[in-house]
Coordinates of C-alpha atoms and ligand atoms in Angstrom, one line a residue:
X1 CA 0.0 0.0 0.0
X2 CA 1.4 3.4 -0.9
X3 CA 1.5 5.6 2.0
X4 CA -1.4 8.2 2.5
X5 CA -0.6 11.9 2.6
X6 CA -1.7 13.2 6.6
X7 CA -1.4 16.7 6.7
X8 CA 2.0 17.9 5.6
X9 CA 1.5 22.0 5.3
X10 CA 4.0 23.6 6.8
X11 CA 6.3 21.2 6.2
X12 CA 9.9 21.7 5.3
X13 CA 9.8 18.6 3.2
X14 CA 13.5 18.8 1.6
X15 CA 14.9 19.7 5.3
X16 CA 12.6 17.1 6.6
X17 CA 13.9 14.5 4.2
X18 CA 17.0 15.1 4.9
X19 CA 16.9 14.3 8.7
X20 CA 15.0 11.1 7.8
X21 CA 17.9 10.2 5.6
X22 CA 20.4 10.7 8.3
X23 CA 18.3 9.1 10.9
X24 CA 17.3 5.8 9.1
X25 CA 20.5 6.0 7.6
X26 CA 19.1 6.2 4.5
X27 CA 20.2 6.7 0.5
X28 CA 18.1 8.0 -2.4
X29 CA 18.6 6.8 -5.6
X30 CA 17.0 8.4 -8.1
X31 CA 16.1 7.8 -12.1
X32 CA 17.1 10.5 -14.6
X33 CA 13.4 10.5 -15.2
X34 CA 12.2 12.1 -12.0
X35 CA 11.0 15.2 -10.9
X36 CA 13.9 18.2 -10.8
X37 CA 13.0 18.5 -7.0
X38 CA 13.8 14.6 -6.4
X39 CA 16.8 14.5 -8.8
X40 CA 18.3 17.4 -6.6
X41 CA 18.1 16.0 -3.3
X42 CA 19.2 12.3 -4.2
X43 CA 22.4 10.7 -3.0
X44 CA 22.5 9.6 -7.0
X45 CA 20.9 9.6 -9.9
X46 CA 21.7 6.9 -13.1
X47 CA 20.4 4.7 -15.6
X48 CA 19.1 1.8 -14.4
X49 CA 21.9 0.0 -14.7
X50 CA 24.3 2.6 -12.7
X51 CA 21.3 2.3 -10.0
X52 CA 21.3 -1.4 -9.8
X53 CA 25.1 -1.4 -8.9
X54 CA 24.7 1.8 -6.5
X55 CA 21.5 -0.7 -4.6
X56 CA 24.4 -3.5 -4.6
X57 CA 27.4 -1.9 -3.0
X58 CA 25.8 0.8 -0.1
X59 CA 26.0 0.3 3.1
X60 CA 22.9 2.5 3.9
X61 CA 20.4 0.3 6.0
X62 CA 17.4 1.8 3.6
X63 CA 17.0 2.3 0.1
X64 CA 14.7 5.1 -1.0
X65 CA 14.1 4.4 -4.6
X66 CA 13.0 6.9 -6.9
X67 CA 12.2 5.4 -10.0
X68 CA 9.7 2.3 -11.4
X69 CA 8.8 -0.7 -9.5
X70 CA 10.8 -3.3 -11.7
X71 CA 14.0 -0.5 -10.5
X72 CA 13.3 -0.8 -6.9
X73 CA 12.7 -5.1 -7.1
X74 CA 15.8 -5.2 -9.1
X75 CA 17.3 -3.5 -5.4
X76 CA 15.9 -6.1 -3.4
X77 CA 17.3 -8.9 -5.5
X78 CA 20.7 -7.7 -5.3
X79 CA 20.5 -6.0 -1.7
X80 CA 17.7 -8.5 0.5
X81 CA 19.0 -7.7 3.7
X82 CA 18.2 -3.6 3.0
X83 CA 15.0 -2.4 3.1
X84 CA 13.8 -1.0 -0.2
X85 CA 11.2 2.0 -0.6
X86 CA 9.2 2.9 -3.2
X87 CA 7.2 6.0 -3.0
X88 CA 4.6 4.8 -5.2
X89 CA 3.8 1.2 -5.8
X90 CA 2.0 1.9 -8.9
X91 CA 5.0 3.3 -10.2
X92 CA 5.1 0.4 -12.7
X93 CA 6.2 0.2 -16.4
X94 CA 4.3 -0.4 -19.9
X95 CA 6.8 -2.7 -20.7
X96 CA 6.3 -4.5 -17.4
X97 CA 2.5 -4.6 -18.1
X98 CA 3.0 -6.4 -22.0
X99 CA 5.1 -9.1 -20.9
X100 CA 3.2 -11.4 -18.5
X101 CA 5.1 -14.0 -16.5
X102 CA 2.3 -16.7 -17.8
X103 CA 2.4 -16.0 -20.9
X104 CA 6.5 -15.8 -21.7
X105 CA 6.8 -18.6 -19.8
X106 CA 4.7 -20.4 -22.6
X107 CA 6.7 -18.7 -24.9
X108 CA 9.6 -19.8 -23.6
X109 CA 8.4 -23.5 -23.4
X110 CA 7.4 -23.3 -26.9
X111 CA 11.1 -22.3 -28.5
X112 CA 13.4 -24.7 -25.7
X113 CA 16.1 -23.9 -28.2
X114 CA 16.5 -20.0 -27.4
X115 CA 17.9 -18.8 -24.6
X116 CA 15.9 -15.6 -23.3
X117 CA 18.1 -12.6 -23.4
X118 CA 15.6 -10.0 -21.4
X119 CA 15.7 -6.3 -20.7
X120 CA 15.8 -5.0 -17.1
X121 CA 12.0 -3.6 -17.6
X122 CA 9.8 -6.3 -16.4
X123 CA 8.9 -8.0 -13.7
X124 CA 10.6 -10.1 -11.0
X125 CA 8.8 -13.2 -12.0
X126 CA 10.2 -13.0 -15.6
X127 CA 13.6 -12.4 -14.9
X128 CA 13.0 -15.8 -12.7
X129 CA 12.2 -16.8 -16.2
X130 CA 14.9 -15.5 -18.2
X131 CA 18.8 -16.5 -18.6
X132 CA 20.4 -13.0 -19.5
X133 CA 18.9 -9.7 -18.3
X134 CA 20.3 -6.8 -20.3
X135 CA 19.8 -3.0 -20.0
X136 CA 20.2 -0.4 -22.6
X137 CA 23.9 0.9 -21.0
X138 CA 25.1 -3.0 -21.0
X139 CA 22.9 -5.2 -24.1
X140 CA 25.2 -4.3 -26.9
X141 CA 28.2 -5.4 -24.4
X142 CA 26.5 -8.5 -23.7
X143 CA 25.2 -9.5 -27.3
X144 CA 28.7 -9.6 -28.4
X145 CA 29.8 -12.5 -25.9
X146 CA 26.7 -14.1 -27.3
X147 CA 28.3 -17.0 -30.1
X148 CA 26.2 -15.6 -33.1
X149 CA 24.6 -19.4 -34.1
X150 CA 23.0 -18.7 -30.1
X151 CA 19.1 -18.7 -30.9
X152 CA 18.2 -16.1 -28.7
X153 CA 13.9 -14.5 -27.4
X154 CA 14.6 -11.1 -26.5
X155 CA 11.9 -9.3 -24.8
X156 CA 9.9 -7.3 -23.7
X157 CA 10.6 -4.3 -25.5
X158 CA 10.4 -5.1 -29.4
X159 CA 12.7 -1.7 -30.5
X160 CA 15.2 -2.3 -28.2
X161 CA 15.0 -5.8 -29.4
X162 CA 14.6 -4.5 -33.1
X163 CA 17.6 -2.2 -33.1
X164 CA 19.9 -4.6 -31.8
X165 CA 19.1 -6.6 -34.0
X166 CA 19.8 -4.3 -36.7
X167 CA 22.9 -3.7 -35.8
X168 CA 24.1 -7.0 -34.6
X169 CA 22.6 -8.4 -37.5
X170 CA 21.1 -10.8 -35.1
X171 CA 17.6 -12.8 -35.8
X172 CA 16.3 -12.9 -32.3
X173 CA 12.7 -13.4 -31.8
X174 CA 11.5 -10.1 -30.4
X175 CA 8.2 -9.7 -27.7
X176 CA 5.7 -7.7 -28.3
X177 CA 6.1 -5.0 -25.6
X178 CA 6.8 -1.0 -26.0
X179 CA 7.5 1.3 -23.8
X180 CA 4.4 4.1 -24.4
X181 CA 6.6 7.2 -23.4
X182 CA 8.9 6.2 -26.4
X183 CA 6.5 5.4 -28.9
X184 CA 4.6 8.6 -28.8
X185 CA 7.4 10.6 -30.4
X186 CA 6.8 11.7 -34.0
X187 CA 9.0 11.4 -36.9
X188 CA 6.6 14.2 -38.6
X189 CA 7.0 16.6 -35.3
X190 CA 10.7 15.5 -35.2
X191 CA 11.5 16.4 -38.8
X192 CA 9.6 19.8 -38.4
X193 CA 12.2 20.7 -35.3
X194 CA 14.8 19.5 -37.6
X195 CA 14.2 22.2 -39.9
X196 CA 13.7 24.5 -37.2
X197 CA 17.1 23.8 -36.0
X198 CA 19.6 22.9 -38.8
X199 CA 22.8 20.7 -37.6
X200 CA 21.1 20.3 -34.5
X201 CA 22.1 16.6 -33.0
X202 CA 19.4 13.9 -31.9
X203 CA 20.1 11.8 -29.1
X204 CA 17.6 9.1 -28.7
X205 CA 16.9 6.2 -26.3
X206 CA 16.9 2.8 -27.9
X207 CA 13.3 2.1 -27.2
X208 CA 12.1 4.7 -29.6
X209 CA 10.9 3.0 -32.6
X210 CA 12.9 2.4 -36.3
X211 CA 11.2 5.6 -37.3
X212 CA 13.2 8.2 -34.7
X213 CA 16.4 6.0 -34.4
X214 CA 16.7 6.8 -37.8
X215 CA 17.5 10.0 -37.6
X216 CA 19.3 10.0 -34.9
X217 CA 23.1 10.9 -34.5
X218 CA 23.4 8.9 -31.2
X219 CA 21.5 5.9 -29.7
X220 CA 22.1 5.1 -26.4
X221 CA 21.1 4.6 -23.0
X222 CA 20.2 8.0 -20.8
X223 CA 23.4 8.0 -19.3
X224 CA 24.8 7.3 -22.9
X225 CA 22.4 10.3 -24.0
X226 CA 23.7 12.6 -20.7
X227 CA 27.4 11.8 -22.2
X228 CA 26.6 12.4 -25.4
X229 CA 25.0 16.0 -24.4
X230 CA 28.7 16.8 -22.7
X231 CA 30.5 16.3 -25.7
X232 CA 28.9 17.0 -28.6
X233 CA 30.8 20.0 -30.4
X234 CA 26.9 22.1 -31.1
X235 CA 25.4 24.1 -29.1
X236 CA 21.9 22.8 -29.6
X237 CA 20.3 19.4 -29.0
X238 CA 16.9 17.3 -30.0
X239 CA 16.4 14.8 -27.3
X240 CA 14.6 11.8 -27.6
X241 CA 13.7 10.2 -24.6
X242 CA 11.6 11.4 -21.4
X243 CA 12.6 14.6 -20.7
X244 CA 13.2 15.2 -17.5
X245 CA 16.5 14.4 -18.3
X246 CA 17.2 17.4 -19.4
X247 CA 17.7 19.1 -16.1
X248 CA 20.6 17.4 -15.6
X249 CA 22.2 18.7 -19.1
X250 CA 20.9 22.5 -18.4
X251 CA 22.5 22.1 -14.9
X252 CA 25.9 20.7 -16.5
X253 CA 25.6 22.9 -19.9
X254 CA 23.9 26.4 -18.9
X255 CA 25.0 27.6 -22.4
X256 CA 23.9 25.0 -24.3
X257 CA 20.2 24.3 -25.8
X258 CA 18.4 21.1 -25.3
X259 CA 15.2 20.5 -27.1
X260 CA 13.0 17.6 -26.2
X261 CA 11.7 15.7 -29.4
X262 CA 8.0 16.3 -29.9
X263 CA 5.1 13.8 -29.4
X264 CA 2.2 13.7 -32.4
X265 CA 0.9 17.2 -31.3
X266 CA 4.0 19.0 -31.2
X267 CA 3.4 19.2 -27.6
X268 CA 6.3 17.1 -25.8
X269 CA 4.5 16.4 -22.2
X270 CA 3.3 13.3 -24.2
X271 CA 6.5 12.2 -23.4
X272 CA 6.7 12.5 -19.6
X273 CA 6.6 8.8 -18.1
X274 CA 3.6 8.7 -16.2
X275 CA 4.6 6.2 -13.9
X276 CA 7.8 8.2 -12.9
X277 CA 5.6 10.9 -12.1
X278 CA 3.9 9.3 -9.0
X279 CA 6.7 9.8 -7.0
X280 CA 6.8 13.2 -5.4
X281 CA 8.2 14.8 -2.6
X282 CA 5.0 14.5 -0.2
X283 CA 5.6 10.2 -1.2
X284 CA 9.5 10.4 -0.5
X285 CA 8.8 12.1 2.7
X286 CA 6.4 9.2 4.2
X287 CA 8.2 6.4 2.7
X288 CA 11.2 7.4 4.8
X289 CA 8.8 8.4 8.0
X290 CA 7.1 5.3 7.8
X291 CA 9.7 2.7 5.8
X292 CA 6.9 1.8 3.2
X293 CA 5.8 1.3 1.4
X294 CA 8.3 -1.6 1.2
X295 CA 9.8 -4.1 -1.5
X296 CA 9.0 -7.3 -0.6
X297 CA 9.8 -10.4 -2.7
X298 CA 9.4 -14.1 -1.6
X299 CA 13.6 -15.7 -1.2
X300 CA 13.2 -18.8 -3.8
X301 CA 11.9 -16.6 -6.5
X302 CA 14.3 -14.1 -5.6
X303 CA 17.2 -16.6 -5.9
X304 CA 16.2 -17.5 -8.9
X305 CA 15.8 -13.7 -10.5
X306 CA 19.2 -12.9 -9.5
X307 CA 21.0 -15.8 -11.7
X308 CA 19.8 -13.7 -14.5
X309 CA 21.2 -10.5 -12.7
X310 CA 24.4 -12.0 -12.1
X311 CA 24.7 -13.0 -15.8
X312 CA 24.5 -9.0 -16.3
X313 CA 26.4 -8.0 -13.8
X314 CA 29.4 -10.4 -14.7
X315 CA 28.9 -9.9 -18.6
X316 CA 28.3 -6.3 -18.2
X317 CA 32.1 -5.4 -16.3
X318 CA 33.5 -2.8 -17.6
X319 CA 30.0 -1.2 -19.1
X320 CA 29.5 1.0 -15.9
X321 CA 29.7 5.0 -16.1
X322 CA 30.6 4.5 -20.3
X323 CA 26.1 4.3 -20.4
X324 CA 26.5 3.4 -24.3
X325 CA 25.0 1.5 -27.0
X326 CA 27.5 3.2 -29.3
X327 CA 26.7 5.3 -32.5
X328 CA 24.2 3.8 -34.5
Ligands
13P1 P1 18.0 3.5 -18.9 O1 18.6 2.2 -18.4 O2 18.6 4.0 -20.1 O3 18.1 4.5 -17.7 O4 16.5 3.2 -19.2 C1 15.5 2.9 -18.3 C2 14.2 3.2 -18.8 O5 13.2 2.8 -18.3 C3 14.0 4.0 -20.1 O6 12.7 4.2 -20.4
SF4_2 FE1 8.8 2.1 -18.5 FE2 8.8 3.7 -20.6 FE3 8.5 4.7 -18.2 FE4 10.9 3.7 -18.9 S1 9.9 5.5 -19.7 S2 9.8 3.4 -17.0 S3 10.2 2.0 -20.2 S4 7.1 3.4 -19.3

């Protein structure tokens, strides 16, 4: 159960959170997708797999997570004896939601030739299922080791899936899933602030689909995309992925301009993840008053979920802080 707002006016809520943090001896980790206000008061912010490592090596006794559910599980596989927060527990993830455990377990049964290759975005239950869990900083890294005659599912998120396979030239069969935050960008919208803005780079996230990537300069993960937007010689930007991770670039590049690519109306709020969005200061505040709402996962299917982790983590060495798929 998410915790319930009581009355907070009046509240100093970032000096507030801060004395919970010292007293429960607590650390925020926060997503580059959150709020300005959260990304400003966390201990750190990173791609998911930057957060994963971060949840596996503190010695805080609490993990405040500010990000999605599948984020804060993937803490509590790799850190069980902490206890993991999450202001919202319907933070969750489209992805997550198009990739039933059920139902790629079937899948699974039905191809006992392919080893399942899965992206950090689903559930615990189907990383239980999978042999290889990927994200977007550490897939391409991975792929590689992969002998290429390797049948391989990938899932859930089909462009991720597509675009490796692209440039792997790879046949693995891809799930269904998309993320929706991704998918509402428009190649119409995105050629329109082309124009607008001639020699302008676009950075985009690998789960756009074919029809951004395509004109895109760089294709990586958002700490790949953060990079990126530190060392591109321009002084103007089209971002494509959910842009709240632009504050980070204004704050490290005042004098550049970063321009998030638009959604079908022109209008890029579209693009804002609403599932990121629960989280808010008023949520961070009780989770670390009241230590829920908590993580909670049962020990034998947690076992089993962090084989897969452990693949990535050993197969991934070397990926952390580079954040990069690579130029397409
Ligand atoms: P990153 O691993 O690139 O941070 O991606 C996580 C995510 O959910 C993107 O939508
Ligand atoms: Fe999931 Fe997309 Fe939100 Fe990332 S941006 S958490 S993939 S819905």
């Amino acid at each position: 159960m998410t915790a319930q707002p009581t009355n907070l006016t009046g509240l100093d809520l970032r000096a507030e959170i801060d004395r919970l943090r010292k007293e429960r001896n607590a650390v925020i980790l926060a997503h580059y997708y959150q709020s300005p206000e959260i990304q400003d008061l966390a201990d750190y912010i990173g791609d998911s797999l930057e957060l994963s490592k971060k949840a596996a090596a503190t010695d805080a006794e609490v993990i405040a997570f500010c990000g999605v559910k599948f984020m804060a599980e993937t803490a509590k596989i790799l850190a069980p004896e902490k206890i993991v927060v999450l202001p919202d527990l319907n933070a969750g993830c489209s992805l997550e939601d198009a990739c039933p455990p059920e139902k790629f377990k079937a899948f699974r049964e039905a191809h006992p030739d392919h080893i399942a290759l899965t992206y950090i975005n689903c559930s615990t239950e189907v990383k239980a299922l999978s042999d290889v869990i990927v994200t977007s900083s550490s897939a391409e890294t991975i792929l590689a080791q992969i002998p290429a005659d390797q049948k391989i599912i990938f899932g859930p998120d089909r462009h991720l899936g597509g675009y490796l396979n692209r440039k792997f030239d790879r046949e693995m069969l891809l799930w269904p899933g998309v993320c929706i935050v991704h998918e509402a960008f428009s190649e119409t919208e995105l050629l329109k602030l082309k124009a607008q803005h001639p020699g302008a780079p676009v950075a985009a996230h690998p789960e756009c689909p074919p029809t951004i990537i395509d004109h895109a300069d760089y294709v990586g993960s958002t700490s790949g995309i953060l990079n990126f937007a530190k060392s591109f010689p321009g002084d103007t930007l089209i971002v494509a992925t959910e842009p709240h991770i632009i504050h980070q670039m204004e704050k490290a590049l005042p004098h550049k301009t970063f321009i998030g690519a638009p959604g079908a109306d022109g209008n890029c709020n579209c693009n804002i993840c609403p599932y990121m969005a629960l989280n808010t200061l008023e949520k961070l505040y009780l989770a670390l008053r009241d230590l829920k709402p908590r993580i909670e996962i049962e020990e034998g299917l947690r076992l089993q979920a962090r084989r897969s982790l452990d693949k990535m983590m050993e197969m991934a060495a070397g990926t952390i802080g580079k954040g990069d798929l690579g130029a397409r």
